[in-house]
mmCIF file of C-alpha atoms and ligand atoms in Angstrom:
data_model
loop_
_atom_site.group_PDB
_atom_site.id
_atom_site.type_symbol
_atom_site.label_atom_id
_atom_site.label_comp_id
_atom_site.label_asym_id
_atom_site.label_seq_id
_atom_site.Cartn_x
_atom_site.Cartn_y
_atom_site.Cartn_z
ATOM 1 C CA MET A 165 4.649 -17.030 -19.122
ATOM 2 C CA SER A 166 5.180 -19.937 -21.484
ATOM 3 C CA ALA A 167 8.518 -21.958 -21.014
ATOM 4 C CA SER A 168 8.524 -21.475 -25.137
ATOM 5 C CA GLU A 169 9.038 -17.798 -24.230
ATOM 6 C CA GLN A 170 11.619 -17.915 -21.886
ATOM 7 C CA PRO A 171 14.510 -18.128 -24.806
ATOM 8 C CA ASN A 172 12.948 -15.172 -26.233
ATOM 9 C CA VAL A 173 13.400 -13.480 -23.152
ATOM 10 C CA ALA A 174 17.651 -14.041 -22.615
ATOM 11 C CA ARG A 175 18.048 -13.007 -26.572
ATOM 12 C CA GLU A 176 16.189 -9.957 -25.378
ATOM 13 C CA THR A 177 18.624 -8.879 -22.617
ATOM 14 C CA ALA A 178 21.400 -10.039 -24.496
ATOM 15 C CA THR A 179 20.360 -7.822 -27.441
ATOM 16 C CA THR A 180 19.659 -4.923 -24.811
ATOM 17 C CA THR A 181 22.667 -4.999 -23.234
ATOM 18 C CA ALA A 182 25.012 -5.461 -26.130
ATOM 19 C CA ASN A 183 22.437 -3.192 -27.584
ATOM 20 C CA ALA A 184 22.774 -0.455 -24.854
ATOM 21 C CA ALA A 185 26.068 1.661 -25.848
ATOM 22 C CA SER A 186 24.467 2.633 -29.101
ATOM 23 C CA ASP A 187 20.958 3.544 -28.005
ATOM 24 C CA ALA A 188 21.124 7.118 -28.268
ATOM 25 C CA LYS A 189 21.386 6.820 -32.124
ATOM 26 C CA LEU A 190 18.225 4.844 -32.574
ATOM 27 C CA SER A 191 15.312 6.228 -33.831
ATOM 28 C CA ALA A 192 12.599 7.316 -31.548
ATOM 29 C CA VAL A 193 10.362 4.303 -32.842
ATOM 30 C CA GLU A 194 13.163 2.231 -32.377
ATOM 31 C CA ARG A 195 13.201 3.105 -29.208
ATOM 32 C CA TYR A 196 9.356 2.588 -28.475
ATOM 33 C CA LYS A 197 9.434 -0.434 -30.405
ATOM 34 C CA ARG A 198 11.973 -1.911 -27.477
ATOM 35 C CA ALA A 199 10.649 -0.058 -24.428
ATOM 36 C CA LYS A 200 7.376 -2.262 -25.486
ATOM 37 C CA GLU A 201 9.363 -5.189 -25.972
ATOM 38 C CA ALA A 202 11.337 -4.904 -22.707
ATOM 39 C CA ARG A 203 8.123 -4.341 -20.899
ATOM 40 C CA ARG A 204 6.653 -7.134 -22.410
ATOM 41 C CA THR A 205 9.081 -9.417 -21.351
ATOM 42 C CA ALA A 206 9.815 -7.874 -17.561
ATOM 43 C CA PRO A 207 9.398 -10.297 -14.847
ATOM 44 C CA PRO A 208 5.406 -9.739 -12.883
ATOM 45 C CA GLN A 209 5.265 -7.201 -10.731
ATOM 46 C CA ARG A 210 3.458 -7.690 -7.182
ATOM 47 C CA LEU A 211 3.378 -4.638 -4.573
ATOM 48 C CA GLY A 212 5.950 -4.876 -1.628
ATOM 49 C CA ASP A 213 4.330 -3.708 1.873
ATOM 50 C CA VAL A 214 1.516 -6.052 1.790
ATOM 51 C CA PRO A 215 -0.947 -3.987 4.417
ATOM 52 C CA ALA A 216 -1.719 -6.129 7.992
ATOM 53 C CA PHE A 217 -5.619 -7.983 7.571
ATOM 54 C CA ASP A 218 -6.806 -6.142 10.312
ATOM 55 C CA THR A 219 -6.417 -2.378 7.986
ATOM 56 C CA ASP A 220 -8.785 -1.998 4.967
ATOM 57 C CA THR A 221 -7.517 -2.151 1.298
ATOM 58 C CA LEU A 222 -7.609 -1.819 -2.135
ATOM 59 C CA TRP A 223 -5.183 -3.461 -4.716
ATOM 60 C CA ARG A 224 -5.117 -3.721 -8.958
ATOM 61 C CA GLY A 225 -4.024 -6.077 -11.073
ATOM 62 C CA LEU A 226 -3.834 -5.407 -14.964
ATOM 63 C CA THR A 227 -2.552 -8.066 -17.797
ATOM 64 C CA ARG A 228 0.618 -6.584 -19.751
ATOM 65 C CA GLU A 229 -1.284 -5.424 -22.906
ATOM 66 C CA GLY A 230 -3.918 -4.388 -20.619
ATOM 67 C CA GLU A 231 -7.129 -6.830 -21.738
ATOM 68 C CA VAL A 232 -8.079 -8.189 -18.146
ATOM 69 C CA ARG A 233 -8.338 -5.530 -14.873
ATOM 70 C CA VAL A 234 -8.637 -7.551 -11.817
ATOM 71 C CA LEU A 235 -9.661 -5.754 -8.631
ATOM 72 C CA LEU A 236 -9.571 -6.798 -5.230
ATOM 73 C CA VAL A 237 -10.714 -4.825 -2.323
ATOM 74 C CA ARG A 238 -10.793 -5.789 2.200
ATOM 75 C CA ALA A 239 -13.264 -3.242 3.578
ATOM 76 C CA THR A 240 -14.364 -5.253 6.859
ATOM 77 C CA HIS A 241 -13.123 -2.838 9.267
ATOM 78 C CA SER A 242 -14.652 0.095 7.533
ATOM 79 C CA ALA A 243 -18.302 -1.777 7.380
ATOM 80 C CA ALA A 244 -17.864 -2.971 10.964
ATOM 81 C CA GLU A 245 -17.691 0.825 11.880
ATOM 82 C CA SER A 246 -19.988 2.075 10.111
ATOM 83 C CA THR A 247 -22.568 -0.725 10.549
ATOM 84 C CA GLN A 248 -22.117 -0.794 14.461
ATOM 85 C CA LYS A 249 -22.447 3.135 14.177
ATOM 86 C CA LEU A 250 -25.787 2.765 12.447
ATOM 87 C CA GLY A 251 -27.177 0.084 14.907
ATOM 88 C CA CYS A 252 -27.601 -2.247 11.910
ATOM 89 C CA SER A 253 -29.481 -5.254 12.769
ATOM 90 C CA ALA A 254 -27.204 -8.676 11.291
ATOM 91 C CA ASP A 255 -29.090 -8.820 8.188
ATOM 92 C CA THR A 256 -29.069 -5.431 7.171
ATOM 93 C CA ALA A 257 -25.481 -5.072 8.182
ATOM 94 C CA ARG A 258 -24.401 -7.596 5.755
ATOM 95 C CA MET A 259 -26.577 -5.549 2.999
ATOM 96 C CA ILE A 260 -24.466 -2.352 4.474
ATOM 97 C CA ALA A 261 -21.765 -4.284 4.215
ATOM 98 C CA GLU A 262 -21.934 -5.479 0.722
ATOM 99 C CA LEU A 263 -23.029 -2.441 -0.527
ATOM 100 C CA MET A 264 -19.552 -0.880 0.627
ATOM 101 C CA THR A 265 -17.647 -3.445 -0.089
ATOM 102 C CA GLY A 266 -19.283 -3.171 -3.869
ATOM 103 C CA ALA A 267 -19.128 0.201 -3.992
ATOM 104 C CA GLN A 268 -15.370 0.417 -3.607
ATOM 105 C CA LEU A 269 -14.815 -2.151 -6.366
ATOM 106 C CA LEU A 270 -17.497 0.741 -8.559
ATOM 107 C CA ARG A 271 -15.456 3.555 -7.664
ATOM 108 C CA ALA A 272 -11.883 1.597 -8.225
ATOM 109 C CA CYS A 273 -13.651 0.706 -11.901
ATOM 110 C CA LEU A 274 -15.562 3.599 -13.172
ATOM 111 C CA ASN A 275 -14.400 7.196 -11.298
ATOM 112 C CA PRO A 276 -10.904 5.852 -9.211
ATOM 113 C CA ASP A 277 -9.190 9.867 -8.433
ATOM 114 C CA GLU A 278 -13.079 10.796 -8.029
ATOM 115 C CA GLN A 279 -16.069 10.450 -5.438
ATOM 116 C CA VAL A 280 -19.254 7.685 -5.879
ATOM 117 C CA GLN A 281 -22.718 7.921 -4.672
ATOM 118 C CA LEU A 282 -24.503 4.990 -4.280
ATOM 119 C CA SER A 283 -28.305 5.289 -3.065
ATOM 120 C CA ALA A 284 -31.126 3.341 -4.069
ATOM 121 C CA SER A 285 -35.047 4.591 -3.265
ATOM 122 C CA ASN A 286 -36.712 1.593 -2.675
ATOM 123 C CA ASP A 287 -40.027 -0.288 -0.983
ATOM 124 C CA GLY A 288 -37.471 -2.931 0.638
ATOM 125 C CA ALA A 289 -37.490 -3.330 4.683
ATOM 126 C CA ALA A 290 -34.659 -1.768 4.782
ATOM 127 C CA GLY A 291 -35.777 1.560 2.897
ATOM 128 C CA ASN A 292 -33.535 3.841 1.246
ATOM 129 C CA PHE A 293 -29.720 3.843 1.676
ATOM 130 C CA VAL A 294 -26.926 6.116 0.585
ATOM 131 C CA VAL A 295 -23.005 4.939 -0.237
ATOM 132 C CA ASP A 296 -20.615 7.312 -0.471
ATOM 133 C CA VAL A 297 -17.153 6.755 -1.122
ATOM 134 C CA TRP A 298 -14.369 9.677 -2.458
ATOM 135 C CA ALA A 299 -11.118 9.188 -4.107
ATOM 136 C CA GLU A 300 -9.233 8.949 -0.978
ATOM 137 C CA GLY A 301 -10.815 5.846 -0.083
ATOM 138 C CA HIS A 302 -12.765 6.909 2.641
ATOM 139 C CA MET A 303 -16.430 5.630 2.827
ATOM 140 C CA ARG A 304 -19.354 6.066 4.458
ATOM 141 C CA ALA A 305 -22.708 4.917 4.626
ATOM 142 C CA THR A 306 -26.523 5.018 5.783
ATOM 143 C CA VAL A 307 -29.777 3.736 5.967
ATOM 144 C CA ARG A 308 -33.321 3.888 6.505
ATOM 145 C CA GLU A 309 -34.204 0.892 8.667
ATOM 146 C CA PRO A 310 -31.039 -0.453 10.432
ATOM 147 C CA GLY A 311 -32.852 -3.063 12.272
ATOM 148 C CA ALA A 312 -34.882 -4.085 9.292
ATOM 149 C CA THR A 313 -34.100 -7.945 9.185
ATOM 150 C CA GLY A 314 -35.125 -11.143 6.722
ATOM 151 C CA GLU A 315 -35.452 -11.301 3.025
ATOM 152 C CA GLY A 316 -36.207 -8.342 0.762
ATOM 153 C CA LEU A 317 -34.045 -5.331 2.742
ATOM 154 C CA ILE A 318 -34.262 -4.195 -0.969
ATOM 155 C CA GLY A 319 -37.546 -3.733 -2.547
ATOM 156 C CA GLN A 320 -39.086 -2.165 -5.950
ATOM 157 C CA GLY A 321 -37.454 1.324 -6.823
ATOM 158 C CA THR A 322 -34.334 2.772 -8.166
ATOM 159 C CA ALA A 323 -30.863 2.487 -7.609
ATOM 160 C CA GLN A 324 -28.790 5.730 -8.303
ATOM 161 C CA ILE A 325 -25.196 6.146 -8.895
ATOM 162 C CA ALA A 326 -23.663 9.773 -8.978
ATOM 163 C CA ARG A 327 -19.805 9.926 -10.371
ATOM 164 C CA ILE A 328 -18.594 13.366 -9.107
ATOM 165 C CA LEU A 329 -16.299 15.691 -11.044
ATOM 166 C CA ARG A 330 -14.122 17.513 -9.552
ATOM 167 C CA GLY A 331 -15.167 21.334 -11.101
ATOM 168 C CA ARG A 332 -16.738 18.746 -13.959
ATOM 169 C CA GLY A 333 -20.154 18.424 -12.313
ATOM 170 C CA THR A 334 -21.960 15.051 -11.726
ATOM 171 C CA TYR A 335 -22.447 12.431 -13.738
ATOM 172 C CA ARG A 336 -26.005 10.233 -13.065
ATOM 173 C CA SER A 337 -27.344 7.461 -13.767
ATOM 174 C CA ALA A 338 -30.081 5.402 -12.535
ATOM 175 C CA ILE A 339 -31.555 2.196 -12.927
ATOM 176 C CA GLY A 340 -34.809 -0.108 -12.000
ATOM 177 C CA LEU A 341 -34.445 -2.298 -9.251
ATOM 178 C CA GLY A 342 -35.850 -6.253 -9.320
ATOM 179 C CA GLY A 343 -35.037 -7.638 -6.405
ATOM 180 C CA ASP A 344 -31.434 -7.907 -6.968
ATOM 181 C CA ASP A 345 -28.565 -9.548 -4.652
ATOM 182 C CA VAL A 346 -25.898 -6.646 -4.503
ATOM 183 C CA GLU A 347 -23.463 -8.172 -6.700
ATOM 184 C CA THR A 348 -26.039 -8.889 -9.263
ATOM 185 C CA LEU A 349 -27.235 -5.113 -9.060
ATOM 186 C CA LEU A 350 -23.827 -3.869 -9.605
ATOM 187 C CA MET A 351 -22.755 -6.053 -12.088
ATOM 188 C CA ARG A 352 -26.149 -5.028 -13.971
ATOM 189 C CA TYR A 353 -25.209 -1.691 -13.459
ATOM 190 C CA LEU A 354 -21.882 -1.571 -15.628
ATOM 191 C CA LEU A 355 -23.415 -3.821 -18.059
ATOM 192 C CA GLU A 356 -26.188 -1.429 -18.715
ATOM 193 C CA SER A 357 -25.305 2.305 -18.009
ATOM 194 C CA GLU A 358 -21.557 1.754 -18.661
ATOM 195 C CA GLN A 359 -21.261 -0.599 -21.382
ATOM 196 C CA ILE A 360 -18.928 -2.498 -19.110
ATOM 197 C CA LEU A 361 -18.396 -6.021 -18.777
ATOM 198 C CA SER A 362 -17.724 -7.789 -15.213
ATOM 199 C CA TYR A 363 -18.032 -9.908 -12.382
ATOM 200 C CA ILE A 364 -18.241 -8.928 -8.827
ATOM 201 C CA LYS A 365 -17.361 -11.374 -5.951
ATOM 202 C CA LEU A 366 -18.830 -10.108 -2.313
ATOM 203 C CA ASP A 367 -17.640 -12.067 0.417
ATOM 204 C CA VAL A 368 -19.074 -10.860 4.025
ATOM 205 C CA ALA A 369 -20.106 -12.726 6.984
ATOM 206 C CA VAL A 370 -21.854 -11.367 10.063
ATOM 207 C CA ASP A 371 -22.281 -12.623 12.917
ATOM 208 C CA ASP A 372 -25.561 -12.958 15.037
ATOM 209 C CA SER A 373 -25.012 -10.164 17.006
ATOM 210 C CA GLY A 374 -24.748 -7.623 13.506
ATOM 211 C CA ALA A 375 -20.323 -7.806 14.008
ATOM 212 C CA VAL A 376 -18.872 -7.847 10.656
ATOM 213 C CA HIS A 377 -16.354 -11.184 10.181
ATOM 214 C CA HIS A 378 -15.349 -10.344 6.815
ATOM 215 C CA ALA A 379 -16.149 -8.307 3.528
ATOM 216 C CA HIS A 380 -14.057 -8.788 0.846
ATOM 217 C CA GLY A 381 -14.786 -8.458 -3.128
ATOM 218 C CA PHE A 382 -12.985 -8.375 -6.612
ATOM 219 C CA LEU A 383 -14.106 -7.242 -9.755
ATOM 220 C CA ILE A 384 -12.968 -8.595 -12.792
ATOM 221 C CA GLN A 385 -13.436 -7.072 -16.243
ATOM 222 C CA LEU A 386 -12.841 -7.569 -19.708
ATOM 223 C CA MET A 387 -10.517 -4.454 -20.780
ATOM 224 C CA PRO A 388 -11.742 -3.043 -24.690
ATOM 225 C CA GLU A 389 -8.250 -4.223 -25.342
ATOM 226 C CA GLY A 390 -9.600 -8.312 -24.408
ATOM 227 C CA THR A 391 -10.360 -10.588 -27.244
ATOM 228 C CA ARG A 392 -13.105 -13.421 -27.129
ATOM 229 C CA GLU A 393 -9.996 -15.286 -25.571
ATOM 230 C CA HIS A 394 -9.632 -13.546 -22.413
ATOM 231 C CA LEU A 395 -13.682 -13.640 -22.340
ATOM 232 C CA ALA A 396 -13.117 -17.817 -22.603
ATOM 233 C CA ARG A 397 -10.049 -17.917 -19.939
ATOM 234 C CA ILE A 398 -11.677 -15.497 -17.226
ATOM 235 C CA VAL A 399 -15.122 -17.350 -17.919
ATOM 236 C CA ALA A 400 -12.975 -20.520 -17.388
ATOM 237 C CA ASN A 401 -11.230 -19.517 -14.643
ATOM 238 C CA LEU A 402 -13.884 -18.408 -12.519
ATOM 239 C CA GLU A 403 -15.922 -21.823 -13.303
ATOM 240 C CA ASP A 404 -13.021 -23.001 -11.115
ATOM 241 C CA LEU A 405 -12.303 -20.873 -9.035
ATOM 242 C CA PRO A 406 -13.009 -22.452 -5.466
ATOM 243 C CA SER A 407 -14.725 -22.348 -2.110
ATOM 244 C CA GLY A 408 -12.986 -20.901 0.277
ATOM 245 C CA VAL A 409 -10.868 -19.454 -1.631
ATOM 246 C CA GLY A 410 -10.442 -15.190 -0.610
ATOM 247 C CA MET A 411 -8.191 -12.884 2.063
ATOM 248 C CA SER A 412 -6.703 -14.503 5.043
ATOM 249 C CA ALA A 413 -4.201 -13.127 7.766
ATOM 250 C CA ASP A 414 -1.764 -15.077 5.513
ATOM 251 C CA ASP A 415 -2.333 -14.021 2.739
ATOM 252 C CA PRO A 416 -3.662 -10.530 3.707
ATOM 253 C CA ASP A 417 -3.480 -9.593 -0.345
ATOM 254 C CA GLY A 418 -5.833 -12.749 -1.048
ATOM 255 C CA MET A 419 -2.886 -13.479 -4.264
ATOM 256 C CA ALA A 420 -4.034 -17.130 -3.839
ATOM 257 C CA TRP A 421 -7.731 -15.705 -5.004
ATOM 258 C CA ALA A 422 -6.187 -13.702 -7.892
ATOM 259 C CA SER A 423 -3.713 -16.427 -9.221
ATOM 260 C CA GLN A 424 -6.925 -18.244 -9.739
ATOM 261 C CA LEU A 425 -9.167 -14.961 -11.328
ATOM 262 C CA MET A 426 -6.025 -14.161 -13.810
ATOM 263 C CA ASN A 427 -4.809 -18.123 -14.023
ATOM 264 C CA GLY A 428 -3.322 -18.431 -17.559
ATOM 265 C CA LEU A 429 -2.664 -14.787 -17.723
ATOM 266 C CA TYR A 430 0.503 -12.807 -17.002
ATOM 267 C CA TRP A 431 -0.406 -9.894 -15.587
ATOM 268 C CA ASP A 432 1.054 -6.859 -12.909
ATOM 269 C CA GLN A 433 0.038 -5.732 -9.389
ATOM 270 C CA ALA A 434 -0.456 -2.551 -10.583
ATOM 271 C CA ALA A 435 -1.331 -0.324 -7.241
ATOM 272 C CA ARG A 436 -2.641 0.043 -3.886
ATOM 273 C CA GLN A 437 -5.029 2.400 -1.792
ATOM 274 C CA ASP A 438 -6.052 2.170 2.013
ATOM 275 C CA VAL A 439 -9.531 2.209 2.449
ATOM 276 C CA GLY A 440 -11.384 2.988 5.944
ATOM 277 C CA PHE A 441 -14.417 4.780 7.517
ATOM 278 C CA LEU A 442 -14.922 8.409 7.612
ATOM 279 C CA CYS A 443 -17.982 10.992 7.623
ATOM 280 C CA PRO A 444 -16.573 14.469 6.522
ATOM 281 C CA CYS A 445 -19.490 16.390 8.857
ATOM 282 C CA SER A 446 -18.607 19.507 11.492
ATOM 283 C CA PRO A 447 -19.948 21.976 13.243
ATOM 284 C CA GLU A 448 -19.331 23.647 10.084
ATOM 285 C CA ARG A 449 -21.008 21.779 8.265
ATOM 286 C CA VAL A 450 -24.400 20.998 9.634
ATOM 287 C CA VAL A 451 -24.162 25.374 10.508
ATOM 288 C CA ALA A 452 -23.873 25.712 6.496
ATOM 289 C CA LEU A 453 -26.465 22.703 5.713
ATOM 290 C CA LEU A 454 -28.684 25.412 8.244
ATOM 291 C CA SER A 455 -27.994 28.109 5.976
ATOM 292 C CA THR A 456 -29.666 26.409 2.829
ATOM 293 C CA LEU A 457 -32.622 25.824 4.422
ATOM 294 C CA PRO A 458 -35.635 28.646 3.065
ATOM 295 C CA ARG A 459 -35.673 31.870 5.625
ATOM 296 C CA ALA A 460 -39.114 30.567 6.996
ATOM 297 C CA ASP A 461 -37.949 27.222 8.146
ATOM 298 C CA ILE A 462 -34.980 29.104 9.573
ATOM 299 C CA GLU A 463 -37.538 31.293 11.265
ATOM 300 C CA GLU A 464 -39.345 28.462 12.668
ATOM 301 C CA LEU A 465 -36.125 26.666 14.337
ATOM 302 C CA ALA A 466 -34.884 30.266 15.877
ATOM 303 C CA ALA A 467 -39.147 31.581 16.935
ATOM 304 C CA ASP A 468 -38.629 27.811 19.484
ATOM 305 C CA GLY A 469 -35.805 29.476 21.175
ATOM 306 C CA SER A 470 -33.432 26.336 22.336
ATOM 307 C CA PRO A 471 -29.926 25.437 21.078
ATOM 308 C CA LEU A 472 -30.803 23.207 17.688
ATOM 309 C CA GLU A 473 -29.775 19.773 18.343
ATOM 310 C CA THR A 474 -29.376 17.290 14.649
ATOM 311 C CA THR A 475 -27.838 13.883 14.072
ATOM 312 C CA CYS A 476 -25.925 13.340 11.170
ATOM 313 C CA ASP A 477 -27.491 10.392 9.393
ATOM 314 C CA TYR A 478 -24.064 8.265 8.823
ATOM 315 C CA CYS A 479 -21.820 8.511 11.887
ATOM 316 C CA ARG A 480 -24.553 8.802 14.185
ATOM 317 C CA VAL A 481 -22.573 12.281 16.063
ATOM 318 C CA THR A 482 -25.221 14.537 17.081
ATOM 319 C CA TYR A 483 -24.556 18.296 16.890
ATOM 320 C CA THR A 484 -25.759 21.193 18.852
ATOM 321 C CA VAL A 485 -26.368 24.332 17.429
ATOM 322 C CA PRO A 486 -26.449 27.464 19.621
ATOM 323 C CA GLN A 487 -29.546 30.221 19.442
ATOM 324 C CA SER A 488 -27.017 32.680 18.879
ATOM 325 C CA GLN A 489 -25.911 30.979 15.608
ATOM 326 C CA VAL A 490 -29.409 30.217 14.507
ATOM 327 C CA GLN A 491 -29.927 33.910 14.941
ATOM 328 C CA ALA A 492 -27.291 34.857 13.351
ATOM 329 C CA LEU A 493 -28.263 33.276 9.792
ATOM 330 C CA LEU A 494 -31.231 35.131 9.893
ATOM 331 C CA GLU A 495 -29.733 38.274 9.916
ATOM 332 C CA VAL A 496 -27.564 37.579 7.104
ATOM 333 C CA PRO A 497 -29.626 39.143 4.169
ATOM 334 C CA SER A 498 -31.095 36.381 1.716
HETATM 335 ZN ZN1 ZN B 945 -21.230 12.151 10.423
#
């Protein structure tokens, strides 16, 4: 807030107090106008109970009139757990960490209360991949060639984003992959498929052994309420953004980062969500998946006579399905 606005705040506060007793007599329109003004001039809101740096989190900030939104995420521990389970090389671990961090930003931007799946069919060295992010903040990932190294991990092909809406079906859209990095891919998707103008920055570091050191990111978005001036402000702030600023143990929410991004804008830190790695696979889900196979395939599995072993693509847990359960599937009339 500029210094010139301060007297207005004082005056508004005084007026509000003096008129409190007569508020009941005000018209609904007047009460609405006063509530709006009180909100406009209230001090900036910052969330308490900042989560420690060793947990993953996502928070969102918004300007007072909803013109600019900022999302910050830390997915370090989720990405470390996922890439370790997958046995990723350093290069593929970086790619998966970027995809997981970016997919969280994508969900928070597009589908905060529902599930997003980001997948790609492509001829890159790492092959096809899938990242799932759920409304509760859980995420998991898988990649065809976790040991791939070098350039060109993501190649030519198609990326697909599925917004999975509870009880309302799935909304899918696809864009061509043309050698973009993960940031560019996500920004291009938001612009081409969703007409959302945004800037995404992913800050991921992986050591030579493939261990994820950190996986942070932000998304800043011009909302429909935003003006040309807001856009110019965002662009100027991004141009001035110093390198080496991000989330740290001393500043786990990355408030210095956000303050730079939102410099000159009057904004609140509005909401927070815990995020973390979780694969919802289970013995029941494996059997349920088996039951969807064609009968001939189940007969083939049953004929083998030995217990069926299957490993989850995401968390690498191996499930053993006893023959009795495979046989039971054949007894269900199809
Ligand atoms: Zn699993």
